[in-house]
XYZ file of C-alpha atoms in Angstrom:
490
model
C 29.499 83.980 -116.888
C 30.525 83.387 -120.474
C 28.086 81.816 -122.784
C 30.209 79.231 -124.710
C 29.178 78.469 -128.318
C 30.375 74.860 -129.264
C 31.128 73.909 -132.632
C 29.674 70.706 -134.048
C 32.171 68.378 -135.920
C 31.580 68.021 -139.710
C 31.312 64.977 -141.458
C 34.507 63.462 -142.619
C 34.244 63.063 -146.610
C 36.291 61.336 -149.152
C 35.734 61.296 -153.003
C 38.151 60.774 -155.945
C 37.738 61.140 -159.502
C 37.763 57.584 -160.210
C 34.680 57.109 -158.013
C 32.299 59.625 -159.777
C 29.680 57.497 -161.276
C 27.254 59.320 -163.786
C 23.752 58.052 -164.068
C 21.519 58.534 -167.068
C 20.470 61.871 -168.178
C 21.558 64.908 -166.258
C 21.845 63.256 -162.753
C 25.354 62.551 -161.234
C 25.870 60.274 -158.262
C 28.740 61.212 -155.922
C 29.542 58.394 -153.384
C 31.179 60.103 -150.212
C 33.011 57.833 -147.640
C 34.517 58.847 -144.143
C 38.276 59.753 -144.253
C 40.657 61.265 -141.559
C 41.532 63.803 -144.469
C 38.618 66.003 -143.785
C 39.747 69.234 -145.042
C 40.915 68.724 -148.423
C 38.096 65.958 -149.222
C 35.382 68.369 -148.128
C 36.794 70.849 -150.620
C 36.979 68.306 -153.267
C 33.470 67.447 -152.746
C 32.153 70.909 -152.803
C 33.843 71.809 -155.932
C 32.843 68.783 -157.773
C 29.182 69.384 -156.815
C 29.280 73.204 -157.895
C 30.876 72.004 -161.311
C 28.147 69.328 -161.801
C 25.447 71.608 -161.245
C 26.859 74.210 -163.420
C 27.118 71.582 -166.219
C 23.319 70.994 -165.723
C 23.514 67.986 -163.824
C 21.833 67.174 -160.652
C 23.340 65.516 -157.484
C 21.230 62.467 -156.609
C 23.233 60.439 -154.157
C 25.048 61.734 -150.903
C 26.119 60.002 -147.763
C 23.088 60.584 -145.195
C 25.401 62.356 -142.839
C 26.398 64.838 -145.469
C 24.753 68.321 -145.868
C 23.795 69.674 -149.297
C 22.251 72.925 -149.825
C 19.883 73.177 -152.722
C 20.071 76.977 -153.030
C 23.768 77.397 -152.881
C 24.558 74.035 -154.273
C 27.084 73.551 -151.410
C 28.319 70.091 -149.938
C 28.680 70.818 -146.160
C 27.634 74.573 -146.405
C 28.557 75.122 -142.918
C 32.110 74.461 -143.634
C 34.474 77.433 -142.751
C 31.414 79.170 -140.938
C 32.097 80.540 -137.461
C 29.219 81.806 -135.395
C 29.876 85.267 -133.786
C 28.199 86.573 -130.683
C 27.564 90.130 -130.334
C 28.597 91.620 -126.924
C 26.837 94.782 -126.205
C 27.801 96.075 -129.887
C 30.974 96.610 -128.986
C 32.821 93.279 -129.918
C 32.307 89.807 -131.295
C 33.598 86.684 -130.600
C 33.456 82.918 -131.686
C 34.859 79.685 -130.714
C 38.117 77.863 -131.795
C 39.876 74.820 -130.297
C 43.637 74.156 -129.663
C 45.571 70.831 -129.054
C 44.965 67.367 -129.138
C 42.598 66.480 -127.432
C 40.806 70.127 -127.966
C 40.823 72.631 -125.589
C 38.252 75.351 -126.420
C 38.692 79.122 -126.383
C 36.555 82.252 -127.373
C 38.404 84.792 -129.459
C 37.730 87.980 -131.032
C 38.313 87.756 -134.822
C 40.547 90.871 -135.524
C 41.300 92.156 -138.997
C 43.535 94.818 -137.341
C 45.850 92.497 -136.113
C 47.873 89.524 -137.694
C 48.571 87.293 -134.495
C 46.951 84.765 -132.505
C 47.056 84.400 -128.794
C 45.343 82.768 -125.949
C 46.044 82.839 -122.204
C 48.452 80.291 -121.084
C 48.130 78.193 -117.968
C 51.224 79.775 -116.551
C 49.543 83.222 -116.727
C 48.559 84.649 -113.209
C 47.217 87.775 -114.148
C 43.415 88.605 -112.860
C 42.431 88.596 -116.790
C 43.783 85.042 -117.306
C 42.493 83.495 -114.181
C 39.066 84.701 -115.332
C 39.167 83.025 -118.682
C 39.964 79.761 -120.144
C 43.849 78.753 -120.056
C 45.772 76.646 -122.429
C 47.869 73.929 -121.123
C 50.375 72.513 -123.549
C 51.270 69.771 -121.467
C 47.938 68.189 -122.100
C 48.456 68.423 -125.878
C 50.015 65.574 -127.891
C 50.489 67.804 -130.797
C 52.194 70.705 -128.970
C 55.535 72.009 -129.950
C 57.431 74.790 -128.409
C 58.833 77.549 -130.495
C 60.563 79.290 -127.562
C 60.199 82.660 -128.819
C 59.195 85.818 -126.846
C 56.089 87.691 -127.521
C 54.691 91.119 -126.595
C 52.230 93.067 -128.408
C 50.740 96.649 -127.493
C 47.001 97.439 -128.509
C 45.143 100.705 -128.347
C 43.822 99.426 -124.944
C 46.372 97.286 -123.654
C 49.256 95.026 -123.725
C 49.666 91.301 -123.687
C 52.988 89.356 -123.192
C 54.093 85.730 -123.361
C 56.071 83.049 -125.515
C 55.429 81.431 -128.675
C 54.207 77.709 -129.306
C 52.900 75.658 -132.124
C 49.806 73.339 -131.957
C 46.621 72.180 -133.866
C 44.131 74.842 -134.108
C 40.421 74.041 -135.470
C 38.151 76.937 -136.613
C 34.899 76.357 -138.335
C 35.496 72.822 -138.896
C 38.874 73.501 -140.522
C 41.909 71.867 -138.953
C 45.276 73.706 -139.083
C 48.233 71.743 -138.112
C 51.321 73.265 -136.645
C 49.843 76.673 -136.225
C 51.943 79.038 -134.493
C 50.522 81.493 -131.878
C 51.320 82.884 -128.569
C 50.630 81.695 -124.944
C 50.372 84.772 -122.747
C 51.892 85.006 -119.341
C 50.578 88.417 -118.714
C 47.630 90.467 -119.665
C 46.518 94.122 -118.858
C 43.549 94.759 -116.739
C 41.646 95.831 -119.922
C 41.229 92.110 -120.931
C 39.384 91.191 -117.340
C 35.857 90.497 -116.832
C 33.088 91.836 -117.290
C 34.760 94.333 -120.130
C 36.140 91.334 -121.850
C 34.225 88.248 -122.357
C 36.507 86.418 -125.077
C 39.793 84.717 -124.034
C 41.849 85.505 -126.750
C 42.612 86.912 -130.331
C 42.596 85.533 -133.893
C 44.293 87.972 -136.052
C 43.141 88.278 -139.736
C 45.333 91.015 -141.078
C 48.553 90.473 -143.713
C 51.614 88.672 -142.389
C 53.523 91.805 -142.616
C 51.936 93.078 -139.459
C 52.564 89.792 -137.401
C 54.548 90.365 -134.275
C 57.507 88.038 -134.238
C 56.934 86.921 -137.855
C 54.519 84.317 -136.973
C 52.418 83.079 -139.799
C 48.796 84.257 -139.255
C 46.020 81.424 -139.297
C 44.402 82.608 -142.494
C 47.630 82.703 -144.431
C 48.398 79.259 -143.382
C 45.054 78.092 -144.245
C 45.679 79.470 -147.757
C 49.059 78.248 -148.101
C 47.973 74.671 -147.230
C 44.905 75.116 -149.545
C 42.671 74.349 -146.461
C 40.078 76.672 -147.868
C 38.192 77.037 -151.211
C 39.379 80.784 -151.759
C 41.893 83.021 -150.190
C 38.834 85.144 -148.898
C 37.042 85.715 -145.794
C 33.755 87.628 -145.024
C 32.009 89.239 -141.946
C 28.324 89.603 -141.225
C 28.392 91.520 -138.021
C 24.802 91.641 -136.214
C 23.442 94.411 -134.267
C 21.791 93.807 -130.809
C 23.216 92.687 -127.627
C 23.534 88.704 -127.600
C 22.492 88.337 -131.146
C 24.688 86.178 -133.798
C 26.817 87.213 -136.604
C 28.952 85.130 -138.876
C 32.623 84.679 -140.141
C 32.961 82.721 -143.062
C 36.448 81.330 -144.248
C 37.197 80.505 -147.566
C 34.392 82.455 -149.318
C 31.321 84.808 -149.059
C 27.641 84.268 -148.789
C 25.640 86.196 -151.611
C 22.452 85.857 -149.472
C 23.857 87.848 -146.753
C 24.207 91.217 -148.706
C 22.018 93.380 -150.910
C 23.114 94.861 -154.426
C 26.712 94.282 -155.528
C 29.733 94.205 -153.748
C 31.896 97.536 -154.037
C 35.646 96.407 -154.277
C 38.259 98.717 -153.116
C 41.988 98.258 -153.528
C 44.106 97.784 -150.393
C 46.897 100.353 -150.599
C 49.305 98.760 -148.291
C 48.891 95.155 -147.539
C 49.736 95.159 -143.978
C 46.364 96.453 -142.488
C 43.144 96.213 -144.640
C 43.764 99.804 -145.654
C 41.836 101.925 -148.347
C 41.891 105.389 -149.499
C 39.527 107.688 -147.871
C 38.378 110.662 -149.823
C 36.152 112.371 -147.542
C 33.090 112.426 -145.190
C 29.792 114.270 -145.673
C 26.731 114.954 -143.528
C 23.320 114.378 -145.150
C 23.211 115.926 -148.479
C 25.532 118.484 -147.565
C 28.048 119.472 -150.041
C 30.967 120.108 -147.865
C 33.590 117.416 -147.211
C 34.128 117.594 -143.596
C 37.878 116.306 -143.772
C 38.812 119.252 -146.021
C 36.725 121.731 -144.004
C 38.125 120.829 -140.425
C 41.874 120.920 -141.893
C 43.901 123.611 -140.318
C 40.772 125.412 -139.154
C 39.373 126.234 -135.673
C 36.275 124.154 -136.276
C 34.466 125.630 -133.323
C 34.030 128.895 -135.442
C 32.725 127.083 -138.608
C 29.050 127.903 -138.781
C 26.937 124.707 -138.523
C 24.258 125.875 -140.702
C 26.946 125.984 -143.462
C 27.949 122.419 -142.849
C 24.365 120.946 -142.709
C 23.125 123.098 -145.706
C 22.140 120.768 -148.738
C 24.148 121.051 -151.980
C 21.323 122.873 -153.612
C 21.163 125.572 -151.051
C 22.780 129.186 -151.244
C 26.434 129.489 -151.455
C 28.798 130.606 -148.834
C 29.032 134.200 -147.427
C 31.638 136.443 -148.670
C 33.547 136.363 -145.577
C 33.681 132.568 -145.733
C 34.740 132.676 -149.177
C 37.555 135.155 -148.575
C 38.748 132.917 -145.713
C 38.962 129.919 -147.974
C 40.897 132.048 -150.656
C 43.308 133.311 -148.185
C 44.220 129.644 -146.877
C 44.676 128.734 -150.857
C 46.779 131.599 -151.358
C 48.832 130.695 -148.181
C 49.167 127.067 -149.441
C 50.299 128.141 -152.977
C 52.922 130.365 -151.592
C 54.272 127.685 -149.412
C 54.327 125.264 -152.233
C 56.157 127.687 -154.459
C 58.879 128.454 -151.665
C 59.513 124.794 -151.209
C 59.762 124.072 -155.091
C 62.329 127.125 -155.231
C 64.167 125.592 -152.445
C 64.514 122.006 -153.587
C 64.702 122.793 -157.297
C 62.505 119.881 -157.947
C 58.924 119.753 -158.945
C 58.609 116.131 -157.950
C 57.206 115.112 -154.326
C 59.533 113.110 -152.382
C 58.981 109.388 -152.011
C 57.614 109.694 -148.508
C 55.075 112.341 -149.456
C 54.024 110.037 -152.350
C 53.395 107.348 -149.956
C 51.285 109.430 -147.777
C 49.346 111.126 -150.407
C 48.387 108.555 -153.274
C 48.138 110.158 -156.788
C 44.658 111.303 -157.599
C 42.512 108.885 -159.767
C 40.934 110.952 -162.576
C 38.897 108.179 -164.226
C 35.215 109.253 -164.955
C 34.152 106.255 -162.756
C 35.788 107.621 -159.808
C 34.668 111.231 -160.435
C 31.025 109.888 -161.044
C 30.848 108.069 -157.760
C 32.205 110.452 -155.630
C 29.746 112.675 -153.537
C 28.954 116.316 -154.578
C 31.546 118.776 -153.467
C 34.421 116.312 -153.406
C 37.511 116.133 -155.413
C 39.237 112.908 -156.678
C 42.277 113.273 -154.397
C 42.275 111.087 -151.367
C 42.257 113.020 -148.092
C 43.732 110.255 -146.200
C 43.279 106.497 -145.830
C 41.237 104.132 -143.512
C 41.676 100.615 -142.248
C 38.636 97.991 -141.812
C 39.334 96.966 -138.195
C 36.852 94.481 -136.761
C 38.759 94.424 -133.560
C 37.919 98.118 -132.793
C 34.364 99.057 -131.568
C 33.967 102.533 -132.984
C 35.116 104.856 -135.440
C 38.347 106.581 -134.916
C 39.773 109.694 -136.772
C 41.681 112.967 -136.686
C 40.736 115.078 -133.714
C 39.908 118.173 -135.841
C 37.302 116.277 -137.855
C 35.902 114.355 -134.921
C 35.453 117.621 -133.182
C 33.527 119.208 -136.079
C 31.381 115.724 -136.385
C 30.673 115.860 -132.659
C 29.345 119.557 -133.172
C 27.103 118.382 -135.822
C 25.378 115.726 -133.636
C 25.529 117.434 -130.516
C 27.978 115.224 -128.669
C 30.676 116.093 -126.227
C 33.970 115.943 -128.168
C 36.023 114.529 -125.080
C 33.607 112.141 -123.664
C 31.146 111.524 -126.459
C 28.134 111.802 -124.321
C 25.002 113.005 -126.120
C 21.235 113.120 -125.565
C 19.058 110.092 -126.727
C 16.051 112.517 -127.170
C 16.556 113.787 -130.542
C 18.250 110.852 -132.465
C 15.280 110.873 -135.013
C 16.533 114.360 -136.142
C 20.057 113.256 -136.865
C 21.148 112.500 -140.586
C 23.269 109.949 -141.927
C 26.817 110.443 -142.859
C 28.521 109.448 -146.146
C 32.071 108.183 -146.173
C 33.793 107.894 -149.572
C 36.298 104.848 -149.657
C 38.198 103.951 -152.711
C 36.078 105.995 -154.870
C 32.620 104.620 -153.353
C 30.312 106.306 -150.962
C 28.898 104.497 -148.146
C 26.273 105.441 -145.841
C 26.456 105.214 -141.936
C 23.036 105.841 -140.387
C 22.282 107.397 -136.664
C 21.652 103.746 -135.423
C 25.181 102.812 -136.384
C 27.196 105.981 -135.221
C 25.289 106.491 -131.957
C 26.055 103.913 -129.457
C 23.067 103.185 -127.046
C 24.242 101.472 -123.845
C 21.761 98.468 -123.174
C 22.392 98.511 -119.691
C 22.746 102.419 -118.609
C 20.132 103.509 -121.307
C 22.348 106.297 -122.202
C 23.647 107.291 -125.531
C 27.208 108.246 -126.969
C 28.928 109.158 -130.229
C 30.742 106.226 -131.847
C 33.105 108.988 -133.480
C 36.290 108.889 -131.380
C 39.361 111.162 -131.666
C 42.664 109.491 -132.234
C 45.796 111.438 -131.578
C 48.381 108.942 -132.864
C 47.098 107.259 -135.736
C 48.323 107.963 -139.326
C 44.890 106.591 -140.678
C 41.177 106.416 -139.760
C 39.973 103.235 -138.109
C 36.475 102.022 -139.155
C 35.364 99.556 -136.547
C 32.294 97.572 -135.827
C 30.091 100.727 -135.787
C 30.684 101.204 -139.637
C 31.186 97.468 -140.442
C 27.968 96.138 -138.967
C 26.083 98.288 -141.694
C 27.960 96.128 -144.292
C 28.652 92.572 -145.677
C 32.530 92.916 -145.703
C 34.568 90.509 -147.860
C 38.537 90.539 -147.569
C 40.490 89.103 -150.365
C 43.939 88.196 -149.374
C 45.267 87.201 -152.877
C 44.131 90.128 -154.969
C 44.412 92.403 -151.766
C 40.994 94.168 -151.896
C 37.902 94.549 -149.694
C 34.309 94.593 -150.908
C 31.297 96.186 -149.108
C 27.651 96.008 -149.719
C 24.720 96.532 -147.552
C 24.081 93.801 -145.066
C 21.055 91.637 -145.660
C 21.028 89.129 -142.552
C 18.014 88.344 -140.102
C 18.722 89.283 -136.514
C 18.940 86.120 -134.280
C 19.349 85.857 -130.593
C 20.135 83.437 -128.058
């Protein structure tokens, strides 16, 4: 049975500049009244409070039903906040409502998709019948869009038609939000594997199927949020709580500083990926596994620290032969094309290297500055998906079966962390995050999964739960910092 989390309605606020009454000294009184224009007036109140606090003034008068956080200086600090439920460390979901009167749905908030969809009442697939279904005939704010909808995910397909209605999420009301009502869903969306009803896409509009405006894009366009930003704090632990914050990020939820990475293509949340290292080893596993039979690479070579003895003569010769072969191939191509410039397609797939001192300094030992590939941050994917050759090498290192991912739980304390370089910064992923422990079966499996058709790596929840992740849609960048959030269960 699905445990439904209900969102409490926020206080309705109103404030205008003509109503600001300044008391003596550095105290400011802000009278707040109820209003049906909730979104914009909460934002005005929040911004006014922050401005006055920065000017050294103290808020003294607030309506009794209005929350004010003394630490963050926020009016209605829960505005834009969505509580996420962790389902067996493989996906997370929260609650939204659609229509007037509201119909509640649990959805997974997916940075790897740009569409919103929920089961429609006309859907008779087993997956739909097991979940909450939307009945547009019961909503006074429903409008038909009459478009056909179909989208294929890595694990299954959904089909339906497009509609428009009022959507509420985290206390934010989005009027005339386009989305899809499903009429068929694959069995992968059935219980008990999938507890959530639908999906709430958080990628860029260019990824949207059918050109539908994603909810976050609409919130930004209509200034329903403070900033064009949202942030995830994913918990670890079955039935624990995480958080999605729409319109900003919470500095209390991370340690140190956010490391910002530029999005290389505003479709997915895609950044450059320079390499992967195991422990304090000096060899980039992406480079090491490229065009090689990884089953023959000596493991003691990979796990050796950067301070240990150099490679054997045989291994040096193999690297030299490969480099010479690559140089000959490049020379033949130049002679054939008569042009030393790379074609545009090659430039897009292999971004130019960044030779700035900052990047060189931050890259792990043994790497170069040229990105090996790219990766997307995807909250809708459970694990870590990458090229089969690299995943096979990683599986050998940690003692996992390459095809099934199965591994022993007996020696987890002997495993080391991997380091992933993204946008010139290195990020640690510890065994507790890259080894999945089934809470029911009491078994262990690798979170490193081979992907045979993806042009980039997919860093899912196994990676993201180790970090507070901030997504900036305006400046097209992603920020990561070690998470600092207490574990809460229900």
